[in-house]
mmCIF file of C-alpha atoms and ligand atoms in Angstrom:
data_model
loop_
_atom_site.group_PDB
_atom_site.id
_atom_site.type_symbol
_atom_site.label_atom_id
_atom_site.label_comp_id
_atom_site.label_asym_id
_atom_site.label_seq_id
_atom_site.Cartn_x
_atom_site.Cartn_y
_atom_site.Cartn_z
ATOM 1 C CA MET A 15 134.980 83.669 112.045
ATOM 2 C CA PHE A 16 134.242 80.275 113.522
ATOM 3 C CA SER A 17 133.127 76.938 112.164
ATOM 4 C CA SER A 18 129.686 75.906 113.372
ATOM 5 C CA PRO A 19 129.015 72.168 113.242
ATOM 6 C CA SER A 20 125.253 72.740 113.034
ATOM 7 C CA THR A 21 125.131 75.064 110.022
ATOM 8 C CA PRO A 22 125.811 73.402 106.655
ATOM 9 C CA GLN A 23 127.861 75.148 104.005
ATOM 10 C CA LEU A 24 126.089 77.417 101.541
ATOM 11 C CA GLN A 25 125.395 74.971 98.715
ATOM 12 C CA ARG A 26 126.741 77.188 95.933
ATOM 13 C CA PRO A 27 126.933 74.569 93.119
ATOM 14 C CA GLY A 28 123.358 73.448 93.851
ATOM 15 C CA HIS A 29 122.023 77.032 93.792
ATOM 16 C CA VAL A 30 123.789 77.743 90.490
ATOM 17 C CA ARG A 31 122.372 74.500 89.038
ATOM 18 C CA HIS A 32 118.840 75.365 90.185
ATOM 19 C CA CYS A 33 118.938 78.824 88.609
ATOM 20 C CA LYS A 34 120.481 77.677 85.336
ATOM 21 C CA TYR A 35 117.854 74.947 85.119
ATOM 22 C CA CYS A 36 115.098 77.578 85.567
ATOM 23 C CA LEU A 37 116.723 79.814 82.930
ATOM 24 C CA PHE A 38 116.384 77.067 80.335
ATOM 25 C CA GLY A 39 112.832 76.068 81.213
ATOM 26 C CA LEU A 40 110.641 76.364 84.267
ATOM 27 C CA PRO A 41 110.073 73.118 86.189
ATOM 28 C CA GLY A 42 106.514 71.901 86.741
ATOM 29 C CA THR A 43 106.416 73.484 90.205
ATOM 30 C CA GLN A 44 107.060 76.932 88.688
ATOM 31 C CA VAL A 45 104.915 77.065 85.540
ATOM 32 C CA GLY A 46 102.534 79.529 87.199
ATOM 33 C CA LEU A 47 105.351 82.070 86.951
ATOM 34 C CA ASP A 48 105.535 81.893 83.164
ATOM 35 C CA ALA A 49 103.581 85.151 82.861
ATOM 36 C CA SER A 50 106.389 86.993 84.629
ATOM 37 C CA ARG A 51 109.295 85.306 82.930
ATOM 38 C CA LEU A 52 111.525 88.387 82.908
ATOM 39 C CA ALA A 53 111.331 88.535 86.692
ATOM 40 C CA ILE A 54 112.437 84.888 86.872
ATOM 41 C CA VAL A 55 115.379 85.725 84.612
ATOM 42 C CA PHE A 56 116.332 88.520 87.036
ATOM 43 C CA TYR A 57 116.229 86.217 90.075
ATOM 44 C CA CYS A 58 118.275 83.531 88.277
ATOM 45 C CA ILE A 59 120.950 85.812 86.831
ATOM 46 C CA GLY A 60 120.995 87.808 90.072
ATOM 47 C CA THR A 61 121.673 84.629 92.052
ATOM 48 C CA LEU A 62 124.692 83.798 89.878
ATOM 49 C CA ASP A 63 125.856 87.387 90.297
ATOM 50 C CA LEU A 64 125.545 87.532 94.098
ATOM 51 C CA LEU A 65 127.406 84.248 94.386
ATOM 52 C CA GLY A 66 130.181 85.756 92.230
ATOM 53 C CA LEU A 67 129.758 82.801 89.851
ATOM 54 C CA LEU A 68 128.256 84.444 86.766
ATOM 55 C CA ASP A 69 131.423 84.120 84.687
ATOM 56 C CA SER A 70 132.582 80.729 85.921
ATOM 57 C CA GLY A 71 129.059 79.284 86.130
ATOM 58 C CA SER A 72 127.991 80.184 82.591
ATOM 59 C CA LYS A 73 129.552 80.316 79.135
ATOM 60 C CA PRO A 74 129.914 83.553 77.114
ATOM 61 C CA HIS A 75 127.414 82.332 74.497
ATOM 62 C CA GLU A 76 124.854 81.647 77.260
ATOM 63 C CA ARG A 77 125.212 85.155 78.671
ATOM 64 C CA GLU A 78 124.905 86.562 75.144
ATOM 65 C CA GLU A 79 121.755 84.503 74.590
ATOM 66 C CA TRP A 80 120.224 85.807 77.854
ATOM 67 C CA ARG A 81 121.050 89.387 76.843
ATOM 68 C CA ARG A 82 119.523 88.897 73.392
ATOM 69 C CA TRP A 83 116.359 87.348 74.869
ATOM 70 C CA ILE A 84 115.895 90.246 77.321
ATOM 71 C CA TRP A 85 116.199 92.801 74.518
ATOM 72 C CA GLU A 86 113.617 90.845 72.523
ATOM 73 C CA GLN A 87 111.143 91.877 75.255
ATOM 74 C CA TYR A 88 111.817 95.590 74.673
ATOM 75 C CA VAL A 89 108.687 97.011 73.124
ATOM 76 C CA VAL A 90 107.584 100.427 71.850
ATOM 77 C CA SER A 91 103.911 101.144 72.384
ATOM 78 C CA GLU A 92 101.721 104.207 71.922
ATOM 79 C CA HIS A 93 102.517 105.134 75.563
ATOM 80 C CA GLY A 94 106.292 104.809 75.297
ATOM 81 C CA ALA A 95 108.919 102.102 75.622
ATOM 82 C CA GLY A 96 109.925 99.485 78.185
ATOM 83 C CA PHE A 97 110.022 95.723 78.632
ATOM 84 C CA ARG A 98 107.168 93.218 78.404
ATOM 85 C CA PRO A 99 106.955 90.185 80.775
ATOM 86 C CA GLY A 100 107.801 87.657 78.065
ATOM 87 C CA PRO A 101 106.945 86.627 74.522
ATOM 88 C CA PHE A 102 103.566 85.113 75.409
ATOM 89 C CA VAL A 103 101.709 88.377 74.684
ATOM 90 C CA VAL A 104 103.292 88.897 71.241
ATOM 91 C CA THR A 105 100.975 88.237 68.330
ATOM 92 C CA ALA A 106 103.291 89.451 65.537
ATOM 93 C CA VAL A 107 104.161 86.665 63.134
ATOM 94 C CA ASP A 108 107.630 85.916 61.808
ATOM 95 C CA GLY A 109 108.855 88.713 59.580
ATOM 96 C CA GLU A 110 106.889 91.419 61.424
ATOM 97 C CA ASP A 111 108.593 93.890 63.760
ATOM 98 C CA LYS A 112 108.169 92.385 67.245
ATOM 99 C CA SER A 113 109.578 95.479 68.949
ATOM 100 C CA ARG A 114 106.315 97.319 68.131
ATOM 101 C CA SER A 115 103.271 96.724 70.305
ATOM 102 C CA THR A 116 100.748 94.630 68.392
ATOM 103 C CA ASN A 117 97.856 94.403 70.850
ATOM 104 C CA ALA A 118 96.507 95.982 74.031
ATOM 105 C CA HIS A 119 98.288 93.421 76.225
ATOM 106 C CA ASP A 120 101.631 93.706 74.453
ATOM 107 C CA THR A 121 102.818 96.805 76.300
ATOM 108 C CA PRO A 122 105.777 97.620 78.523
ATOM 109 C CA HIS A 123 105.285 96.630 82.163
ATOM 110 C CA ILE A 124 106.875 98.635 85.015
ATOM 111 C CA ILE A 125 107.996 95.716 87.174
ATOM 112 C CA MET A 126 109.449 93.863 84.182
ATOM 113 C CA THR A 127 111.230 97.004 83.001
ATOM 114 C CA TYR A 128 112.991 97.350 86.364
ATOM 115 C CA THR A 129 114.021 93.655 86.376
ATOM 116 C CA ALA A 130 115.190 93.873 82.735
ATOM 117 C CA VAL A 131 117.404 96.889 83.368
ATOM 118 C CA ILE A 132 119.061 95.290 86.415
ATOM 119 C CA SER A 133 119.511 91.978 84.570
ATOM 120 C CA LEU A 134 121.109 93.717 81.580
ATOM 121 C CA SER A 135 123.401 95.626 83.932
ATOM 122 C CA ILE A 136 124.478 92.349 85.557
ATOM 123 C CA LEU A 137 125.308 91.137 82.030
ATOM 124 C CA GLN A 138 127.257 94.384 81.457
ATOM 125 C CA ASP A 139 125.091 95.534 78.589
ATOM 126 C CA ASP A 140 125.773 99.180 77.664
ATOM 127 C CA LEU A 141 121.973 99.925 77.676
ATOM 128 C CA LYS A 142 122.442 102.107 74.580
ATOM 129 C CA ARG A 143 119.296 100.702 73.006
ATOM 130 C CA LEU A 144 117.179 102.305 75.747
ATOM 131 C CA ASP A 145 115.282 105.354 74.525
ATOM 132 C CA LYS A 146 115.232 107.598 77.610
ATOM 133 C CA LYS A 147 112.436 109.879 76.351
ATOM 134 C CA GLN A 148 110.230 106.929 75.447
ATOM 135 C CA LEU A 149 110.964 105.197 78.763
ATOM 136 C CA LEU A 150 110.049 108.334 80.754
ATOM 137 C CA SER A 151 106.926 108.737 78.661
ATOM 138 C CA PHE A 152 105.887 105.158 79.506
ATOM 139 C CA LEU A 153 106.500 105.674 83.240
ATOM 140 C CA ARG A 154 104.586 108.964 83.302
ATOM 141 C CA SER A 155 101.642 107.380 81.532
ATOM 142 C CA CYS A 156 101.420 104.810 84.357
ATOM 143 C CA GLN A 157 100.916 107.348 87.183
ATOM 144 C CA ARG A 158 97.305 107.351 88.352
ATOM 145 C CA GLU A 159 95.136 110.058 89.860
ATOM 146 C CA ASP A 160 95.761 108.753 93.411
ATOM 147 C CA GLY A 161 99.557 109.029 92.934
ATOM 148 C CA SER A 162 100.205 105.299 92.523
ATOM 149 C CA PHE A 163 101.601 103.676 89.386
ATOM 150 C CA SER A 164 99.833 100.975 87.384
ATOM 151 C CA THR A 165 101.821 98.046 85.992
ATOM 152 C CA ILE A 166 100.804 99.019 82.454
ATOM 153 C CA PRO A 167 99.218 102.267 81.210
ATOM 154 C CA GLY A 168 95.492 102.491 81.863
ATOM 155 C CA SER A 169 95.374 99.475 84.176
ATOM 156 C CA THR A 170 93.884 99.627 87.668
ATOM 157 C CA ASP A 171 96.528 97.121 88.788
ATOM 158 C CA SER A 172 98.672 99.316 91.045
ATOM 159 C CA ASP A 173 100.263 98.912 94.453
ATOM 160 C CA LEU A 174 103.489 99.813 96.238
ATOM 161 C CA ARG A 175 105.551 97.326 94.177
ATOM 162 C CA THR A 176 104.959 99.340 91.031
ATOM 163 C CA THR A 177 105.728 102.616 92.807
ATOM 164 C CA TYR A 178 109.043 101.109 93.916
ATOM 165 C CA CYS A 179 109.964 99.898 90.416
ATOM 166 C CA ALA A 180 109.054 103.275 88.890
ATOM 167 C CA PHE A 181 111.113 105.130 91.523
ATOM 168 C CA ALA A 182 114.082 102.780 91.041
ATOM 169 C CA ILE A 183 114.045 103.521 87.301
ATOM 170 C CA PHE A 184 113.771 107.297 87.924
ATOM 171 C CA LYS A 185 116.733 107.038 90.280
ATOM 172 C CA MET A 186 118.825 105.115 87.746
ATOM 173 C CA LEU A 187 117.869 107.589 85.008
ATOM 174 C CA ASP A 188 118.580 110.462 87.431
ATOM 175 C CA ASP A 189 115.514 112.103 85.923
ATOM 176 C CA TRP A 190 112.242 112.523 87.848
ATOM 177 C CA SER A 191 110.703 115.029 85.448
ATOM 178 C CA GLY A 192 107.045 114.867 84.579
ATOM 179 C CA ILE A 193 105.818 112.825 87.532
ATOM 180 C CA ASP A 194 103.901 114.095 90.517
ATOM 181 C CA ILE A 195 106.253 113.173 93.385
ATOM 182 C CA PRO A 196 104.147 114.769 96.207
ATOM 183 C CA ARG A 197 101.124 112.771 95.056
ATOM 184 C CA ALA A 198 103.166 109.552 94.872
ATOM 185 C CA VAL A 199 104.538 110.191 98.376
ATOM 186 C CA SER A 200 101.046 110.853 99.672
ATOM 187 C CA TYR A 201 99.918 107.469 98.269
ATOM 188 C CA ILE A 202 102.832 105.708 100.012
ATOM 189 C CA GLN A 203 102.043 107.469 103.287
ATOM 190 C CA ARG A 204 98.401 106.385 103.055
ATOM 191 C CA CYS A 205 99.626 102.760 102.902
ATOM 192 C CA ARG A 206 101.288 103.105 106.327
ATOM 193 C CA SER A 207 99.528 101.103 109.030
ATOM 194 C CA TYR A 208 99.208 101.680 112.762
ATOM 195 C CA GLU A 209 101.909 99.020 113.327
ATOM 196 C CA GLY A 210 104.613 101.021 111.530
ATOM 197 C CA GLY A 211 104.763 98.845 108.437
ATOM 198 C CA TYR A 212 103.064 99.435 105.083
ATOM 199 C CA GLY A 213 100.268 97.530 103.363
ATOM 200 C CA GLN A 214 100.070 96.810 99.667
ATOM 201 C CA TYR A 215 97.275 99.403 99.318
ATOM 202 C CA PRO A 216 95.880 102.071 101.690
ATOM 203 C CA TRP A 217 94.133 100.537 104.720
ATOM 204 C CA ASN A 218 95.770 97.118 104.190
ATOM 205 C CA GLU A 219 97.604 95.129 106.850
ATOM 206 C CA ALA A 220 101.355 95.840 107.137
ATOM 207 C CA GLN A 221 103.481 93.393 105.178
ATOM 208 C CA GLY A 222 107.272 93.029 104.974
ATOM 209 C CA GLY A 223 107.600 93.192 101.184
ATOM 210 C CA THR A 224 105.483 96.285 100.759
ATOM 211 C CA THR A 225 107.154 97.904 103.758
ATOM 212 C CA TYR A 226 110.459 97.537 101.922
ATOM 213 C CA THR A 227 109.052 98.989 98.694
ATOM 214 C CA ALA A 228 107.557 101.934 100.616
ATOM 215 C CA LEU A 229 110.709 102.775 102.564
ATOM 216 C CA ALA A 230 113.082 102.266 99.609
ATOM 217 C CA SER A 231 110.854 104.539 97.494
ATOM 218 C CA LEU A 232 110.750 107.282 100.140
ATOM 219 C CA TYR A 233 114.527 107.158 100.644
ATOM 220 C CA MET A 234 115.337 107.149 96.888
ATOM 221 C CA ILE A 235 113.816 110.593 96.327
ATOM 222 C CA PRO A 236 116.653 113.067 95.577
ATOM 223 C CA GLU A 237 117.719 115.329 98.459
ATOM 224 C CA ALA A 238 116.750 118.497 96.564
ATOM 225 C CA VAL A 239 113.184 117.232 96.194
ATOM 226 C CA GLN A 240 113.037 115.811 99.732
ATOM 227 C CA SER A 241 113.629 119.203 101.279
ATOM 228 C CA SER A 242 110.713 120.787 99.417
ATOM 229 C CA LEU A 243 108.119 118.177 100.387
ATOM 230 C CA ARG A 244 105.489 118.940 103.047
ATOM 231 C CA PRO A 245 104.913 116.703 104.927
ATOM 232 C CA GLN A 246 108.411 115.324 104.540
ATOM 233 C CA ALA A 247 108.865 112.034 102.675
ATOM 234 C CA ARG A 248 111.309 110.455 105.112
ATOM 235 C CA LEU A 249 110.055 109.169 108.441
ATOM 236 C CA THR A 250 109.929 111.336 111.534
ATOM 237 C CA ASP A 251 111.879 110.066 114.571
ATOM 238 C CA VAL A 252 108.699 108.705 116.121
ATOM 239 C CA GLU A 253 107.640 106.944 112.894
ATOM 240 C CA ARG A 254 111.129 105.521 112.409
ATOM 241 C CA ALA A 255 111.182 104.072 115.934
ATOM 242 C CA GLN A 256 107.757 102.512 115.362
ATOM 243 C CA SER A 257 108.825 100.973 112.028
ATOM 244 C CA VAL A 258 112.102 99.665 113.436
ATOM 245 C CA ARG A 259 110.252 98.022 116.309
ATOM 246 C CA TRP A 260 107.726 96.343 113.977
ATOM 247 C CA LEU A 261 110.479 95.129 111.627
ATOM 248 C CA VAL A 262 112.610 93.715 114.460
ATOM 249 C CA GLN A 263 109.545 91.953 115.856
ATOM 250 C CA GLN A 264 109.149 90.078 112.561
ATOM 251 C CA GLN A 265 112.309 88.043 113.290
ATOM 252 C CA THR A 266 110.854 84.868 114.777
ATOM 253 C CA GLU A 267 112.263 82.171 117.020
ATOM 254 C CA ALA A 268 112.941 80.105 113.874
ATOM 255 C CA GLY A 269 115.629 82.672 112.993
ATOM 256 C CA GLY A 270 114.022 84.015 109.825
ATOM 257 C CA PHE A 271 111.593 86.914 109.390
ATOM 258 C CA SER A 272 107.846 86.662 108.924
ATOM 259 C CA GLY A 273 105.981 88.861 106.468
ATOM 260 C CA ARG A 274 103.125 89.820 108.784
ATOM 261 C CA THR A 275 102.522 89.874 112.506
ATOM 262 C CA GLY A 276 101.982 86.390 113.887
ATOM 263 C CA LYS A 277 102.979 84.509 110.720
ATOM 264 C CA GLU A 278 105.678 81.868 110.219
ATOM 265 C CA ALA A 279 109.174 82.850 109.089
ATOM 266 C CA ASP A 280 109.712 82.881 105.316
ATOM 267 C CA ALA A 281 113.126 83.241 103.632
ATOM 268 C CA CYS A 282 112.136 86.129 101.330
ATOM 269 C CA TYR A 283 111.181 88.321 104.302
ATOM 270 C CA CYS A 284 114.726 88.017 105.628
ATOM 271 C CA PHE A 285 115.561 90.346 102.753
ATOM 272 C CA TRP A 286 112.474 92.567 102.765
ATOM 273 C CA CYS A 287 112.642 93.207 106.531
ATOM 274 C CA SER A 288 116.402 93.379 107.016
ATOM 275 C CA ALA A 289 116.878 95.639 103.968
ATOM 276 C CA SER A 290 114.164 97.893 105.444
ATOM 277 C CA LEU A 291 116.116 98.016 108.696
ATOM 278 C CA ASP A 292 119.261 98.913 106.725
ATOM 279 C CA ILE A 293 117.427 101.764 104.995
ATOM 280 C CA LEU A 294 116.376 103.069 108.429
ATOM 281 C CA GLY A 295 119.960 102.766 109.717
ATOM 282 C CA ALA A 296 119.046 99.906 112.067
ATOM 283 C CA GLY A 297 120.536 96.870 110.286
ATOM 284 C CA HIS A 298 122.649 96.170 113.381
ATOM 285 C CA LEU A 299 119.472 94.991 115.164
ATOM 286 C CA VAL A 300 119.218 91.891 112.919
ATOM 287 C CA ASP A 301 120.265 88.651 114.645
ATOM 288 C CA GLU A 302 122.581 87.548 111.833
ATOM 289 C CA SER A 303 123.517 84.141 113.226
ATOM 290 C CA ALA A 304 119.842 83.255 113.516
ATOM 291 C CA VAL A 305 119.212 84.298 109.885
ATOM 292 C CA ILE A 306 122.128 82.189 108.655
ATOM 293 C CA GLY A 307 120.946 79.201 110.689
ATOM 294 C CA PHE A 308 117.443 79.584 109.202
ATOM 295 C CA MET A 309 118.805 79.854 105.648
ATOM 296 C CA GLY A 310 120.893 76.747 106.187
ATOM 297 C CA GLN A 311 117.681 74.830 106.870
ATOM 298 C CA CYS A 312 115.847 76.373 103.898
ATOM 299 C CA GLN A 313 118.411 75.078 101.397
ATOM 300 C CA PHE A 314 116.736 72.464 99.199
ATOM 301 C CA LYS A 315 118.520 69.139 98.768
ATOM 302 C CA PHE A 316 118.514 69.436 94.946
ATOM 303 C CA GLY A 317 119.652 73.087 94.928
ATOM 304 C CA GLY A 318 117.969 76.438 95.415
ATOM 305 C CA ILE A 319 116.499 77.903 98.596
ATOM 306 C CA ALA A 320 112.905 77.264 99.647
ATOM 307 C CA LYS A 321 110.671 79.676 101.516
ATOM 308 C CA ALA A 322 110.874 77.637 104.742
ATOM 309 C CA PRO A 323 112.549 74.508 106.134
ATOM 310 C CA GLY A 324 110.900 71.262 104.998
ATOM 311 C CA GLU A 325 109.287 72.664 101.831
ATOM 312 C CA ASP A 326 109.184 70.264 98.874
ATOM 313 C CA ALA A 327 110.580 72.722 96.285
ATOM 314 C CA ALA A 328 112.880 75.695 95.961
ATOM 315 C CA ASP A 329 112.342 78.576 93.541
ATOM 316 C CA PRO A 330 114.486 81.378 92.038
ATOM 317 C CA TYR A 331 112.563 84.113 93.924
ATOM 318 C CA HIS A 332 113.363 82.748 97.392
ATOM 319 C CA THR A 333 116.851 81.710 96.312
ATOM 320 C CA TYR A 334 117.770 85.210 95.127
ATOM 321 C CA LEU A 335 116.172 87.086 98.024
ATOM 322 C CA SER A 336 117.786 84.773 100.589
ATOM 323 C CA LEU A 337 121.189 85.445 99.078
ATOM 324 C CA ALA A 338 120.400 89.172 98.936
ATOM 325 C CA ALA A 339 119.637 89.061 102.677
ATOM 326 C CA LEU A 340 122.901 87.225 103.307
ATOM 327 C CA SER A 341 124.747 89.847 101.228
ATOM 328 C CA LEU A 342 123.425 92.573 103.488
ATOM 329 C CA GLY A 343 124.477 90.494 106.489
ATOM 330 C CA THR A 344 127.985 90.103 105.079
ATOM 331 C CA ALA A 345 128.212 93.879 104.647
ATOM 332 C CA ARG A 346 127.078 94.408 108.251
ATOM 333 C CA GLY A 347 129.957 92.247 109.423
ATOM 334 C CA ALA A 348 127.949 89.150 110.365
ATOM 335 C CA THR A 349 129.961 86.329 111.908
ATOM 336 C CA LEU A 350 129.864 83.661 109.200
ATOM 337 C CA PRO A 351 129.988 79.879 109.867
ATOM 338 C CA ASP A 352 132.552 79.572 107.054
ATOM 339 C CA GLU A 353 133.713 81.331 103.881
ATOM 340 C CA SER A 354 131.009 79.683 101.755
ATOM 341 C CA TRP A 355 128.491 82.129 103.269
ATOM 342 C CA LYS A 356 130.412 85.233 102.223
ATOM 343 C CA LEU A 357 128.631 87.097 99.428
ATOM 344 C CA GLU A 358 129.113 90.159 97.271
ATOM 345 C CA PRO A 359 127.861 93.464 98.800
ATOM 346 C CA LEU A 360 124.405 94.682 97.789
ATOM 347 C CA ASN A 361 122.830 98.108 97.295
ATOM 348 C CA PRO A 362 119.777 97.888 99.605
ATOM 349 C CA LEU A 363 117.780 100.575 97.777
ATOM 350 C CA LEU A 364 118.088 99.180 94.239
ATOM 351 C CA ASN A 365 118.326 95.509 95.313
ATOM 352 C CA ALA A 366 121.352 94.851 93.094
ATOM 353 C CA ARG A 367 125.002 94.080 93.757
ATOM 354 C CA THR A 368 126.745 97.381 94.554
ATOM 355 C CA SER A 369 128.802 97.535 91.365
ATOM 356 C CA VAL A 370 125.785 96.485 89.257
ATOM 357 C CA ALA A 371 123.759 99.325 90.761
ATOM 358 C CA GLU A 372 126.611 101.732 89.922
ATOM 359 C CA TRP A 373 126.775 100.363 86.359
ATOM 360 C CA ALA A 374 123.015 100.777 85.871
ATOM 361 C CA GLN A 375 123.036 104.341 87.221
ATOM 362 C CA ALA A 376 126.038 105.350 85.093
ATOM 363 C CA LYS A 377 124.632 103.904 81.851
ATOM 364 C CA MET A 378 121.042 105.004 82.359
ATOM 365 C CA SER A 379 121.800 108.545 83.470
ATOM 366 C CA ASN A 380 123.769 108.935 80.209
ATOM 367 C CA ALA A 381 121.070 107.374 78.037
ATOM 368 C CA GLN A 382 119.727 109.587 75.234
HETATM 369 ZN ZN1 ZN B 1 108.367 84.222 100.628
#
């Protein structure tokens, strides 16, 4: 390790402050995210976790309050059980059972269910309140005719993000029963573009985030199922080489990764693209020093990490994903400017700290 005069330290106290601030109430720059509040909770708690500062950076009663609030979003609907985005869709009045769906919008949501389960695992919840049968029933009811998954049952709102979240939950449950895996794989394969990345929907331009969700989904399918699929789910050698080349080409001269060909570097794509390279066994092709230098410039003066240098605000999404990218870099043996940049190792498929991913899998696979 060496000390680089040009790269600042990772501003840990500022990043903790930013995320705790957002946990108590979203700043004006972030109010548009209120409809996906559970996801914000995941990025904030996940940031504290990756920094290894969850215990020292928060009090036990705060962590208990976060846990209680997440469980308040657990809802049982006619299609099964899962987590809603936040309390804004609840119409039940005080005294009524808020864990029962009260209107068509108050249903479990796949993306929020994934973020809730990881957040609860970070908080070391035993997940005993999860009803496995009801959760599987909810997930199955989201699979559409074309193989994709909708965010909520009956919705046409589906893309590769929801497929990823559904697959991550199946993996943690260690139960893939009742879903049509070949059809889901076929949908993912139809999203592959000529460049070697994946678009959000079939025929869309390749994008770093959806490329990650596609590859992570394909590589999460259990070995026993993989071997029976025709065509195979995992990439052929030719496809892999094409994807690796496209992903490597997204690292720009600024040091960070861009999300699409010809675009500017953006901190979140440092995770989406480098985690994709890890999944394909090509993480060693990331220029780690350049990523760290880019992240150093993306740090916001009042805490948090912005999407690019010079932005006028940071947000929990870019803060968490930047740290997740740095975690992968640490695991690959990146040369760090100093110890402040050293982070906890991350599971690239589940996008959670390694021991959190193990916790989630152990608790969920034993759920009743
Ligand atoms: Zn971004």
